[in-house]
Amino acid sequence: MHRPDRPHPTEVYENEVKELLSRMTVEEKLGQLQQLTWTGDTGPGGGQTEEVERAARAGLLGSVLNLHGAAHTNTLQRMAVEESRLGIPLVFGLDVIHGFWTTFPIPLAQASAFDPEVVVRDAEVSAKEARSNGIRWTFSPMMDVTHEPRWGRIAESCGEDPYLNAVLAVAKTRGYQGDDLAADDRVAACAKHFVAYGGAEGGRDYNTVDVSEQRLRNHYLPPFKAAVDAGVATVMAAFNTVSGVPAHGNPHTLTGILKEEWGFDGVVVSDYTGVEELIAHGYAADGADAARLALTAGLDMEMVSTRIAGHGEQLLADGLITEERLDDAVARVLALKFALGLFDHPYTDESAAIDEPTPEARAAARDTGARSMVLLKNDGGVLPLDATSSGTIAVVGPFADHTDLHGTWAGPGCRRFPSAGLLDAVRAAAPDATVTHAGADAEAAAEAARAADVTVLAVGEEPELSGEAAVRADIALPEGQAELIAAVAATGKPFVVVLLNGRPLTIGDWVDGVPALLEAWHPGIEAGRAIADVLFGAVAPGGKLPVSFPRAVGQIPVYYNRESTGRPHDPRSDEKYVSKYLDLADGPQFVFGHGLSYTTFTTGEPVLGQPSVGVGELGDGQRIDVRVAVTNTGERTGDEVVQLYVHDPVASIAQPVRRLRGFERVTLAPGESRELTFTLGADDLGFWTNDQSGRYVIEPGAIDVYAGTSSRAEARATLTVTR
Ligand code: GLC
């Protein structure tokens, strides 16, 4: 929980931890490093309920996963606190990724809002609901940078940019944890999955990640460093290898970088059976070896598999693990429990349990949903629809009246509180209109469209196609939906397509025939109402894409923060010998940072506060102001996200052609202008090298600074970095 302005809990509770450690047996110490799961909801194998109760009573259990409810958790807590020898309380953990009772939009949607306040709202509502139901620890935020749309877990991420992932990881961590982990509306957060999980080859879950040190440090690690500096209480190891060494047994990442370089003093927890999986990786010979490798590498608590607790005593006796490492791991777990207030208040007040979404929570989820939507196309001004219309609006497609739009990793709420459906929401938004409905059948949908003044066509992915172990080799719309779009388009009547999906999709074969296209992602409990808010203009769409949309699977990976290559392809040139496809147009279908509005904006050239800065001045903390003017040149109030990018055109490590280093979402009235000020400092103008020991450099020379409304920004100023 290191925060520059706050001492570590291991410092704060040093005496209490030492005193308790001194009274613990080796078996009890190993027990604190064990987390068992009550149900088998989130991984292979079943629940461990009998083992949980037995271990809790014996004082040989640190934490329980996948059990919530004040009464349920209190029952187990009494076993640990009142029946075991030392009465060390349990900490209850759950994946509260984007909501507990109130399901907010999926994290990829929230990232599209380009607004940290959006994730803070989710985190604060979620923490309050979860904490009142006995949960003290959430395995969130996930901050795996990824440009792999085949990977189902892109839905849980904040997309392909390290800076956006970092800003939102900090916001979400602070929203969950607040300033006092012991508060009755806060929970410990978990930065996951450490590290580079989003780089899995082929997008196939749990697959190999082979990454250079510079890309590890410039691309995958920044969100974790930001979360650690923001005081994140725990970190979860990733399932993948990192350049041949599994993340669960990787001393370079877990200890070298996380604990030694960064000074992380919280708890590193394994992912589900990740310790045992060191055997399957071909890295550990057996369970005892897996326990030794994981604990020694810097892992502190084992989730579900029981290799550390099972072999730790013998490993210690054989000198294969050290008492110092064992005590360090236990001290981290105990310090977390002290910081959570578990020793003073181990039980949850059952009378204060929140049992359903409040109206305020629903309103927050609805506004978050609307702010997270991205208007990809709007030719001919089909949108916004007229809420005063007395005409006919057809709402058609497989998701027209769907009530499961929570998305992957939705909390317990998705089983009790259906999403608001789009059909009912359109009816409520346009009370004087005749609203008709047709489902996924193309003929019926086309008939409804022919009879209507305008059609809303809702297509996309069922939530099951998204999330962990939900990898798609083909990321087109599911079977039959492109045909449905073609049938509605063939009527020649105005229509808008609403996309409900958990990943970028290849939409090239139908997008040209669609006048208006709204990316709504999986918007959560208030889905239909949030979509209607945007369709009818109650909320102006202002979201931007946090991920590129590839034209075809064959083009993957395609992402904005790419290297130039030695033979960059200029679409205006017909040069043969350049980096391009013979059979595909250049670049993604839609770029990172793309998103339209119901009005229009212009942004000015970036204006530097000073033309140059010295490497030493940057090292001393000097920052450069960059001012950018933005104007609403249209007829309606709207939101714009002004983005700031840098590019170092000459460097000892080839730099990305664009790196996002600032963004601000603003609401402007028609004709209104505003001057935004960004700042650039050492962390924006340098980069990590391939040096394993971690070497960050800022090299003299020109740095191009771009400002605009997507990663295609061309307005440029050049800063000179001097020796
Ligand atoms: C899963 C996920 C991880 C989650 C954990 C506990 O396998 O990889 O993100 O927090 O298990 O459910």
XYZ file of C-alpha atoms and ligand atoms in Angstrom:
735
model
C 0.000 0.000 0.000
C 2.955 2.329 -0.552
C 1.839 5.868 -1.174
C 4.494 8.600 -1.095
C 2.316 10.464 1.395
C 1.418 7.452 3.526
C 3.518 4.823 5.321
C 3.208 1.174 4.342
C 0.874 -0.965 6.487
C 3.818 -3.283 7.160
C 5.430 -0.211 8.784
C 2.250 0.959 10.504
C 1.501 -2.469 11.963
C 5.091 -3.644 12.289
C 4.861 -4.298 16.028
C 1.480 -6.017 15.933
C 2.646 -8.209 13.060
C 5.927 -9.104 14.738
C 4.188 -9.975 17.990
C 1.667 -12.210 16.259
C 4.303 -13.861 14.043
C 6.312 -14.753 17.122
C 3.405 -16.827 18.434
C 2.621 -18.656 15.195
C 3.656 -22.195 14.363
C 5.037 -22.945 10.889
C 1.749 -24.670 10.044
C -0.234 -21.591 11.081
C 2.070 -19.340 9.056
C 1.589 -21.500 5.961
C -2.170 -21.417 6.582
C -2.182 -17.639 6.235
C -0.755 -18.057 2.731
C -3.709 -20.147 1.611
C -6.876 -18.908 -0.069
C -9.583 -21.487 -0.825
C -12.733 -21.041 -2.892
C -16.246 -21.602 -1.604
C -17.646 -22.306 -5.073
C -16.117 -23.347 -8.392
C -17.670 -20.385 -10.183
C -14.502 -18.807 -11.524
C -12.119 -21.570 -12.433
C -11.543 -25.250 -13.102
C -12.642 -27.799 -10.510
C -15.351 -27.395 -7.905
C -15.777 -25.553 -4.622
C -13.755 -26.386 -1.489
C -16.415 -25.840 1.161
C -15.436 -28.724 3.479
C -11.763 -27.778 3.344
C -12.678 -24.153 3.978
C -14.573 -24.920 7.183
C -11.981 -27.376 8.468
C -9.058 -25.057 7.776
C -10.871 -22.028 9.222
C -11.547 -23.824 12.515
C -7.947 -25.001 12.687
C -6.563 -21.516 12.067
C -4.919 -22.780 8.877
C -6.633 -20.501 6.323
C -5.883 -16.927 5.269
C -8.675 -16.077 2.875
C -11.858 -17.316 1.220
C -12.800 -16.638 -2.400
C -16.300 -16.665 -3.952
C -18.430 -16.398 -0.814
C -20.470 -13.263 -0.097
C -23.297 -12.268 2.214
C -22.900 -10.801 5.689
C -24.446 -13.797 7.441
C -22.490 -16.374 5.408
C -19.155 -14.673 5.870
C -19.819 -14.053 9.574
C -20.517 -17.745 10.107
C -17.144 -18.697 8.657
C -15.414 -15.798 10.356
C -16.613 -17.029 13.766
C -14.988 -20.399 13.072
C -11.661 -18.705 12.420
C -11.822 -16.051 15.123
C -13.517 -17.970 17.931
C -12.473 -21.577 17.391
C -8.873 -21.376 16.203
C -5.886 -21.044 18.549
C -4.841 -17.516 17.548
C -8.169 -16.237 16.214
C -6.658 -14.653 13.091
C -9.576 -13.396 10.950
C -10.195 -14.452 7.353
C -10.283 -11.970 4.488
C -13.090 -12.588 1.983
C -12.268 -11.912 -1.672
C -14.489 -11.705 -4.775
C -14.206 -10.596 -8.379
C -16.100 -7.336 -8.220
C -14.876 -6.234 -11.641
C -17.606 -3.819 -12.720
C -20.272 -4.067 -10.073
C -21.640 -6.109 -7.197
C -25.451 -5.650 -7.218
C -25.292 -2.670 -9.579
C -23.576 -3.890 -12.744
C -21.772 -1.061 -14.498
C -20.612 -1.279 -18.137
C -17.689 -3.615 -18.790
C -14.261 -2.039 -18.158
C -13.546 -1.724 -21.902
C -16.711 0.361 -22.157
C -15.739 2.486 -19.175
C -12.353 3.072 -20.806
C -14.217 4.412 -23.866
C -15.531 7.263 -21.723
C -11.968 8.623 -21.364
C -13.131 9.932 -18.014
C -11.558 8.737 -14.724
C -14.656 9.863 -12.832
C -16.596 7.115 -14.584
C -14.459 4.354 -13.085
C -14.383 6.009 -9.673
C -18.186 5.874 -9.563
C -18.193 2.163 -10.395
C -15.503 1.455 -7.798
C -17.185 3.422 -5.020
C -20.641 1.956 -5.563
C -19.148 -1.524 -5.919
C -17.006 -1.218 -2.800
C -19.958 -0.061 -0.716
C -22.237 -2.869 -1.904
C -19.572 -5.573 -1.649
C -18.195 -4.481 1.744
C -21.680 -4.486 3.278
C -21.976 -8.103 2.127
C -18.786 -9.284 3.817
C -16.296 -8.731 0.986
C -13.083 -6.898 1.962
C -10.990 -7.593 -1.160
C -11.811 -7.337 -4.851
C -9.671 -8.805 -7.619
C -9.860 -5.603 -9.624
C -8.789 -3.449 -11.478
C -7.530 -5.602 -14.299
C -4.978 -3.491 -16.147
C -3.625 -5.764 -18.849
C -2.714 -3.642 -21.873
C -3.782 -5.562 -24.958
C -4.279 -5.151 -28.684
C -5.701 -8.629 -29.072
C -9.453 -8.567 -29.874
C -9.564 -12.359 -30.216
C -8.744 -12.550 -26.483
C -12.019 -12.545 -24.554
C -10.478 -10.708 -21.614
C -10.012 -7.540 -23.679
C -13.492 -6.835 -22.315
C -12.024 -6.541 -18.816
C -9.154 -4.308 -19.902
C -8.872 -0.613 -20.689
C -7.519 -1.370 -24.146
C -4.296 -0.962 -26.079
C -2.731 2.070 -24.462
C -0.525 1.979 -21.343
C -1.271 5.580 -20.316
C -5.075 5.200 -20.455
C -4.845 1.899 -18.577
C -2.628 3.566 -15.964
C -4.849 6.603 -15.407
C -7.937 4.420 -15.028
C -6.158 1.838 -12.856
C -5.235 4.584 -10.396
C -8.750 6.014 -10.421
C -10.328 2.619 -9.837
C -7.837 1.671 -7.107
C -8.571 4.887 -5.250
C -12.293 4.419 -5.760
C -12.172 0.960 -4.179
C -9.698 1.743 -1.386
C -10.325 5.369 -0.500
C -8.017 6.677 2.208
C -8.790 4.063 4.833
C -9.014 0.376 4.027
C -10.797 -0.191 7.331
C -13.717 2.039 6.339
C -17.025 0.179 6.046
C -17.486 1.215 2.417
C -14.046 0.367 1.046
C -12.276 -2.800 -0.074
C -8.692 -3.739 -0.887
C -7.992 -3.568 -4.620
C -5.854 -5.925 -6.696
C -3.721 -4.952 -9.670
C -3.936 -7.816 -12.124
C -2.626 -9.799 -13.960
C 1.043 -9.308 -13.301
C 2.271 -9.265 -16.039
C 1.787 -8.985 -19.827
C -1.211 -11.364 -19.876
C -2.686 -9.252 -22.686
C 0.148 -10.245 -24.980
C -0.850 -13.920 -25.281
C 0.178 -15.283 -28.673
C -2.771 -15.636 -31.048
C -4.970 -14.068 -28.414
C -5.409 -17.561 -27.007
C -6.006 -17.407 -23.278
C -3.196 -18.555 -20.956
C -0.863 -18.728 -23.985
C 2.792 -17.824 -24.307
C 3.998 -14.252 -23.950
C 7.485 -13.593 -25.232
C 8.314 -9.957 -24.757
C 11.432 -7.801 -24.812
C 12.436 -6.008 -21.631
C 11.783 -2.634 -23.264
C 8.286 -3.575 -24.360
C 7.588 -5.121 -20.965
C 8.589 -1.876 -19.265
C 7.229 0.625 -21.794
C 3.997 -1.139 -22.684
C 2.810 -3.649 -20.046
C 4.229 -2.469 -16.707
C 3.211 1.237 -16.570
C -0.363 0.658 -15.286
C 0.981 -1.603 -12.498
C 3.630 0.923 -11.481
C 0.962 3.618 -11.341
C -1.313 1.413 -9.241
C 1.520 0.527 -6.837
C 2.390 4.208 -6.473
C -1.291 4.869 -5.797
C -1.175 2.371 -2.941
C -2.867 -0.686 -4.384
C -3.089 -3.246 -1.591
C -2.509 -6.416 -3.597
C -1.245 -7.698 -6.943
C -2.270 -10.892 -8.736
C 0.166 -12.961 -10.774
C -0.689 -13.817 -14.387
C -1.162 -17.285 -15.870
C 1.247 -16.751 -18.771
C 4.983 -17.114 -19.136
C 6.991 -13.917 -19.472
C 9.750 -14.727 -21.961
C 9.862 -18.367 -20.919
C 9.489 -17.907 -17.155
C 5.935 -18.325 -15.815
C 4.696 -15.177 -14.082
C 3.809 -17.215 -10.961
C 7.439 -18.219 -10.520
C 9.225 -15.257 -12.042
C 11.711 -13.653 -9.630
C 12.572 -10.879 -12.110
C 9.039 -9.520 -12.259
C 7.630 -10.496 -8.858
C 10.634 -9.560 -6.723
C 13.137 -7.725 -8.887
C 10.712 -5.216 -10.361
C 7.585 -5.276 -8.167
C 9.073 -5.575 -4.689
C 12.641 -4.316 -4.992
C 12.526 -1.647 -7.712
C 9.044 -0.393 -6.873
C 9.000 -1.133 -3.127
C 5.631 -2.898 -3.219
C 4.893 -4.115 0.286
C 1.422 -5.525 -0.173
C 0.332 -9.069 -0.936
C 1.028 -10.918 -4.199
C -1.713 -13.480 -4.671
C -1.668 -16.247 -7.258
C -4.335 -16.525 -9.855
C -6.588 -19.584 -9.675
C -4.323 -22.706 -9.354
C -1.545 -20.663 -10.939
C 1.010 -22.128 -8.518
C 0.105 -25.709 -9.390
C 0.137 -24.788 -13.092
C 3.901 -24.302 -12.884
C 3.994 -28.075 -13.344
C 1.954 -27.965 -16.559
C 4.129 -25.115 -17.779
C 7.064 -27.485 -17.558
C 8.747 -25.235 -15.020
C 8.159 -27.179 -11.764
C 8.864 -30.891 -11.384
C 6.024 -31.461 -8.908
C 3.870 -29.740 -6.296
C 6.687 -29.225 -3.835
C 8.851 -27.723 -6.567
C 5.996 -25.456 -7.619
C 5.571 -24.238 -4.048
C 9.285 -23.584 -3.719
C 9.563 -21.758 -7.037
C 6.490 -19.588 -6.442
C 7.202 -18.586 -2.844
C 10.876 -17.960 -3.534
C 10.049 -15.882 -6.643
C 7.932 -13.558 -4.535
C 4.426 -14.974 -4.498
C 2.789 -14.524 -1.077
C -0.636 -16.220 -1.123
C -1.821 -19.247 -3.106
C -5.337 -19.244 -4.535
C -7.203 -22.569 -4.632
C -4.325 -24.993 -5.182
C -2.619 -25.947 -1.907
C 1.014 -26.600 -2.784
C 2.607 -24.025 -0.489
C 0.532 -25.054 2.539
C 0.942 -28.699 1.612
C 4.721 -28.764 1.115
C 5.932 -25.679 2.982
C 6.856 -27.396 6.246
C 9.040 -29.999 4.499
C 10.545 -27.406 2.165
C 11.513 -25.336 5.204
C 12.961 -28.347 7.000
C 14.974 -29.202 3.880
C 16.216 -25.626 3.584
C 14.547 -25.246 0.192
C 12.609 -22.186 1.311
C 13.807 -19.723 3.901
C 12.091 -18.762 7.152
C 12.789 -15.147 6.191
C 10.751 -15.424 2.963
C 8.002 -17.340 4.751
C 7.764 -14.704 7.500
C 7.869 -11.895 4.937
C 4.890 -13.384 3.064
C 2.936 -13.930 6.293
C 3.765 -10.412 7.490
C 2.329 -8.965 4.278
C -0.890 -10.916 4.716
C -1.226 -9.962 8.401
C -0.487 -6.297 7.645
C -3.241 -6.308 5.023
C -5.662 -7.751 7.583
C -4.687 -5.126 10.148
C -5.083 -2.376 7.517
C -8.546 -3.738 6.658
C -9.512 -3.476 10.333
C -10.237 -7.191 10.467
C -8.603 -7.733 13.866
C -10.715 -4.970 15.442
C -13.896 -5.628 13.444
C -13.847 -9.123 11.909
C -17.613 -9.286 11.436
C -19.985 -7.547 9.040
C -23.035 -5.723 10.339
C -25.838 -7.855 8.950
C -28.391 -5.116 9.564
C -26.499 -2.734 7.268
C -26.166 -5.086 4.311
C -27.113 -3.453 1.003
C -29.443 -5.881 -0.735
C -30.192 -4.232 -4.061
C -29.120 -1.357 -6.305
C -30.223 2.026 -4.968
C -31.819 4.538 -7.360
C -28.603 6.596 -7.106
C -26.486 3.565 -8.015
C -28.699 2.830 -10.998
C -28.479 6.461 -12.089
C -24.682 6.273 -11.880
C -24.661 3.060 -13.936
C -26.994 4.594 -16.508
C -24.930 7.735 -16.926
C -21.721 5.690 -17.043
C -23.276 3.517 -19.734
C -24.213 6.508 -21.868
C -20.834 8.209 -21.397
C -19.095 4.985 -22.405
C -20.754 4.714 -25.799
C -18.871 5.578 -28.979
C -20.600 7.014 -32.036
C -18.661 5.380 -34.866
C -20.737 6.667 -37.781
C -23.619 9.082 -38.285
C -24.048 9.788 -41.990
C -26.953 12.004 -42.892
C -27.733 12.818 -39.289
C -29.884 9.747 -38.671
C -29.047 10.308 -35.008
C -30.218 11.638 -32.647
C -33.740 10.253 -32.983
C -36.660 12.591 -32.240
C -38.096 11.898 -28.784
C -41.246 13.857 -29.698
C -41.854 11.732 -32.791
C -45.370 10.449 -33.334
C -44.099 8.270 -36.153
C -43.122 4.600 -36.133
C -39.863 3.340 -34.700
C -38.931 -0.315 -35.236
C -36.629 -1.912 -32.661
C -35.289 -5.148 -34.128
C -32.514 -7.720 -33.879
C -31.378 -10.373 -31.390
C -30.650 -7.793 -28.689
C -33.729 -5.614 -29.249
C -35.398 -6.946 -26.135
C -32.466 -8.638 -24.429
C -32.099 -8.351 -20.654
C -28.656 -9.909 -20.153
C -26.340 -7.113 -21.228
C -24.182 -7.116 -18.061
C -21.167 -8.476 -19.915
C -18.460 -10.780 -18.663
C -17.370 -10.869 -15.010
C -20.613 -9.254 -13.910
C -21.054 -9.579 -10.121
C -23.821 -11.339 -8.176
C -26.207 -8.648 -9.423
C -26.472 -10.153 -12.905
C -28.225 -13.197 -11.445
C -30.830 -11.089 -9.634
C -31.262 -7.859 -11.577
C -31.793 -8.149 -15.369
C -30.511 -5.400 -17.636
C -33.004 -2.792 -18.770
C -34.126 -3.817 -22.262
C -33.794 -1.546 -25.281
C -37.361 -1.988 -26.543
C -38.974 -0.777 -23.312
C -36.461 2.043 -23.064
C -37.265 3.298 -26.588
C -40.959 3.190 -25.762
C -40.331 5.259 -22.628
C -38.077 7.718 -24.459
C -40.555 8.346 -27.298
C -43.993 8.099 -25.687
C -45.871 9.449 -28.712
C -44.242 7.133 -31.209
C -45.520 3.746 -32.353
C -42.713 1.408 -31.409
C -42.724 -1.980 -33.117
C -40.500 -4.991 -32.414
C -38.985 -7.830 -34.408
C -36.297 -10.266 -33.290
C -33.372 -11.829 -35.125
C -35.333 -13.089 -38.109
C -34.148 -11.081 -41.120
C -37.465 -11.198 -42.980
C -39.514 -10.032 -39.995
C -36.977 -7.339 -39.209
C -36.998 -6.099 -42.800
C -40.789 -6.020 -42.787
C -40.800 -3.979 -39.580
C -38.206 -1.638 -41.071
C -40.214 -1.121 -44.234
C -43.241 -0.118 -42.150
C -41.273 2.226 -39.883
C -39.897 5.749 -40.224
C -36.645 4.660 -38.615
C -35.247 1.365 -37.336
C -32.965 0.618 -34.400
C -31.116 -2.645 -35.099
C -29.406 -4.183 -32.049
C -26.758 -6.808 -32.820
C -23.614 -8.114 -31.171
C -22.193 -10.824 -28.930
C -23.816 -12.720 -26.090
C -21.770 -12.072 -22.900
C -20.651 -15.746 -22.956
C -18.523 -14.940 -26.030
C -16.550 -12.517 -23.886
C -14.222 -12.818 -20.903
C -11.901 -15.519 -19.597
C -11.400 -18.588 -21.777
C -13.763 -17.014 -24.359
C -11.391 -16.604 -27.294
C -12.764 -16.231 -30.827
C -10.638 -17.023 -33.874
C -13.152 -15.170 -36.046
C -14.364 -11.873 -34.580
C -17.124 -11.071 -37.038
C -20.705 -10.636 -35.842
C -22.121 -14.029 -34.852
C -23.965 -16.127 -37.418
C -26.800 -14.481 -39.325
C -26.415 -10.944 -38.010
C -24.627 -9.502 -41.049
C -27.463 -10.892 -43.168
C -29.950 -9.223 -40.829
C -28.208 -5.892 -41.330
C -28.231 -6.390 -45.112
C -31.965 -7.143 -45.059
C -32.753 -3.969 -43.130
C -30.381 -1.920 -45.319
C -32.104 -3.278 -48.441
C -35.363 -1.606 -47.399
C -33.752 1.758 -48.076
C -35.303 3.178 -44.901
C -33.226 5.081 -42.294
C -31.715 2.840 -39.618
C -29.075 2.782 -36.915
C -27.077 -0.237 -35.788
C -26.351 -0.560 -32.068
C -23.410 -2.864 -31.322
C -23.487 -4.835 -28.052
C -20.162 -6.622 -27.769
C -17.183 -7.241 -25.507
C -14.363 -6.772 -28.043
C -13.571 -4.998 -31.303
C -15.291 -6.832 -34.172
C -14.450 -7.072 -37.858
C -17.331 -5.155 -39.392
C -15.875 -4.360 -42.788
C -18.326 -6.454 -44.771
C -21.372 -4.394 -43.733
C -20.286 -1.083 -42.195
C -20.405 0.879 -45.470
C -24.103 0.135 -45.843
C -24.970 1.391 -42.360
C -25.730 5.128 -41.986
C -25.359 5.280 -38.212
C -23.380 2.980 -35.923
C -23.256 3.219 -32.130
C -20.783 1.107 -30.131
C -22.591 0.400 -26.861
C -20.408 -2.506 -25.622
C -22.103 -4.463 -22.773
C -23.576 -1.578 -20.767
C -24.696 -3.393 -17.590
C -27.840 -3.146 -15.506
C -29.134 0.058 -17.118
C -28.246 -1.022 -20.676
C -31.441 -0.222 -22.596
C -32.029 3.085 -20.863
C -28.422 4.208 -21.391
C -28.631 3.324 -25.098
C -31.931 5.193 -25.464
C -30.423 8.222 -23.700
C -27.793 8.395 -26.425
C -30.077 7.489 -29.347
C -32.487 10.302 -28.467
C -29.773 12.799 -27.520
C -30.573 13.034 -23.812
C -26.883 12.263 -23.428
C -24.609 13.396 -26.238
C -22.258 10.575 -27.279
C -18.689 11.537 -26.390
C -16.825 8.251 -26.028
C -13.674 7.321 -27.942
C -12.283 3.893 -28.877
C -9.679 2.564 -26.424
C -8.865 -0.177 -28.935
C -8.416 -0.325 -32.703
C -11.025 -2.171 -34.770
C -9.177 -4.444 -37.224
C -10.454 -4.771 -40.787
C -9.828 -8.503 -40.733
C -8.476 -11.117 -38.340
C -5.505 -11.480 -40.665
C -4.516 -7.938 -39.829
C -4.154 -8.633 -36.078
C -2.191 -7.241 -34.309
C -3.106 -3.756 -35.458
C -2.728 -0.941 -32.954
C -1.994 2.774 -32.952
C 1.124 2.831 -30.751
C 3.099 0.803 -33.274
C 6.643 1.180 -34.587
C 7.132 2.895 -37.921
C 9.151 0.004 -39.478
C 11.949 0.659 -41.960
C 9.455 0.634 -44.832
C 6.324 2.353 -43.632
C 3.389 2.166 -46.001
C 2.113 5.480 -47.347
C -1.363 4.758 -48.783
C -0.787 7.574 -51.312
C 2.175 5.731 -52.772
C 2.031 2.646 -54.954
C 5.456 1.506 -53.845
C 5.534 -2.264 -53.711
C 8.283 -2.889 -51.211
C 6.651 -1.520 -48.081
C 4.941 -2.963 -44.983
C 1.377 -3.667 -46.200
C -1.083 -6.368 -47.220
C -1.771 -7.120 -50.864
C -5.401 -7.897 -50.090
C -6.396 -5.411 -47.387
C -6.550 -1.655 -47.076
C -4.084 -0.030 -44.729
C -4.706 0.514 -41.027
C -7.668 -0.456 -38.849
C -11.351 0.015 -39.668
C -11.576 2.501 -36.786
C -8.535 3.896 -34.988
C -7.734 4.264 -31.314
C -9.273 7.499 -30.043
C -11.982 7.654 -32.740
C -15.469 8.750 -31.736
C -18.024 11.210 -33.149
C -20.579 13.524 -31.571
C -23.937 15.038 -32.490
C -22.107 18.292 -32.961
C -18.707 19.162 -34.475
C -15.482 20.366 -32.920
C -12.190 21.823 -34.005
C -8.958 21.658 -32.042
C -6.047 24.047 -32.477
C -2.309 23.504 -32.773
C -0.591 22.495 -29.528
C 1.209 25.509 -28.064
C 4.281 24.727 -25.955
C 4.950 26.752 -22.812
C 8.591 26.693 -23.828
C 10.366 25.487 -26.990
C 13.024 23.444 -25.224
C 13.968 21.814 -21.941
C 17.133 20.217 -20.603
C 17.431 16.542 -19.724
C 18.601 17.618 -16.276
C 15.641 19.957 -15.779
C 13.294 17.109 -16.639
C 15.148 14.910 -14.212
C 14.573 17.570 -11.561
C 10.850 17.338 -12.148
C 10.274 20.238 -14.544
C 7.159 19.880 -16.639
C 6.269 21.652 -19.905
C 2.825 23.189 -20.432
C 1.039 22.389 -23.670
C -2.049 24.452 -24.440
C -4.709 23.305 -26.886
C -7.838 25.214 -27.864
C -11.045 23.314 -28.613
C -14.253 24.787 -30.084
C -17.765 23.460 -30.542
C -18.498 24.486 -34.132
C -21.923 22.828 -34.314
C -25.507 23.436 -33.241
C -25.753 21.160 -30.194
C -23.993 20.918 -26.874
C -21.586 18.004 -26.912
C -18.532 16.310 -25.430
C -15.114 16.104 -27.045
C -12.059 14.217 -25.781
C -8.970 16.197 -26.674
C -5.961 13.891 -26.813
C -2.266 14.671 -26.540
C 0.311 12.373 -28.156
C 4.098 12.440 -28.358
C 6.509 10.850 -30.819
C 10.284 10.681 -30.526
C 11.388 10.393 -34.163
C 15.009 9.472 -33.371
C 15.830 7.301 -30.347
C 18.050 4.407 -29.330
C 14.913 2.239 -29.105
C 12.505 2.667 -32.053
C 9.593 4.593 -30.567
C 5.844 4.209 -31.229
C 4.608 6.607 -33.906
C 2.221 7.979 -31.310
C 2.055 7.678 -27.509
C -0.970 9.008 -25.647
C 0.268 11.254 -22.811
C -2.826 13.274 -21.937
C -6.547 13.523 -22.530
C -9.412 15.635 -21.294
C -13.124 15.230 -21.945
C -14.967 18.553 -22.107
C -18.593 19.542 -22.593
C -19.031 22.654 -24.751
C -22.107 24.583 -25.796
C -22.531 25.558 -29.459
C -19.843 28.103 -30.356
C -18.075 27.726 -27.029
C -14.276 27.500 -26.990
C -11.961 26.411 -24.214
C -8.199 26.320 -23.844
C -6.968 23.124 -22.229
C -3.574 22.846 -20.572
C -1.648 19.586 -20.468
C 1.820 19.088 -19.045
C 4.682 16.866 -20.191
C 7.492 15.693 -17.940
C 10.234 13.124 -17.656
C 7.774 10.208 -17.581
C 6.333 11.343 -20.919
C 9.521 12.104 -22.827
C 11.754 9.129 -22.119
C 11.584 5.370 -22.363
C 12.929 2.175 -20.804
C 15.746 0.366 -22.544
C 16.329 -3.392 -22.850
C 18.464 -3.332 -19.732
C 17.042 -6.014 -17.386
C 18.048 -4.006 -14.351
C 15.753 -1.207 -15.491
C 17.249 1.812 -17.205
C 15.012 4.745 -18.116
C 16.518 7.287 -20.504
C 15.611 10.705 -21.840
C 17.619 11.403 -24.953
C 18.376 14.879 -26.318
C 16.683 15.754 -29.578
C 13.312 16.730 -30.997
C 10.062 15.352 -29.627
C 6.930 15.876 -31.718
C 3.813 16.763 -29.722
C 0.433 16.155 -31.383
C -3.033 17.256 -30.287
C -6.367 16.250 -31.710
C -9.460 14.147 -31.356
C -8.017 10.733 -32.215
C -4.689 8.956 -32.650
C -4.733 10.300 -36.210
C -4.021 13.796 -34.731
C -1.819 15.822 -37.102
C -1.629 19.242 -35.380
C 1.967 19.300 -34.169
C 4.504 21.281 -32.195
C 8.106 20.228 -31.657
C 9.823 20.326 -28.300
C 13.608 20.236 -28.175
C 15.217 18.287 -25.374
C 18.722 19.570 -24.784
C 21.665 17.932 -23.033
C -9.712 -16.308 -12.584
C -9.142 -15.051 -13.201
C -8.820 -13.969 -12.206
C -9.822 -14.026 -11.055
C -9.578 -15.329 -10.322
C -10.522 -15.513 -9.134
O -9.098 -17.430 -13.171
O -7.994 -15.213 -14.026
O -8.844 -12.718 -12.902
O -9.630 -12.924 -10.192
O -9.661 -16.454 -11.167
O -11.810 -15.709 -9.571
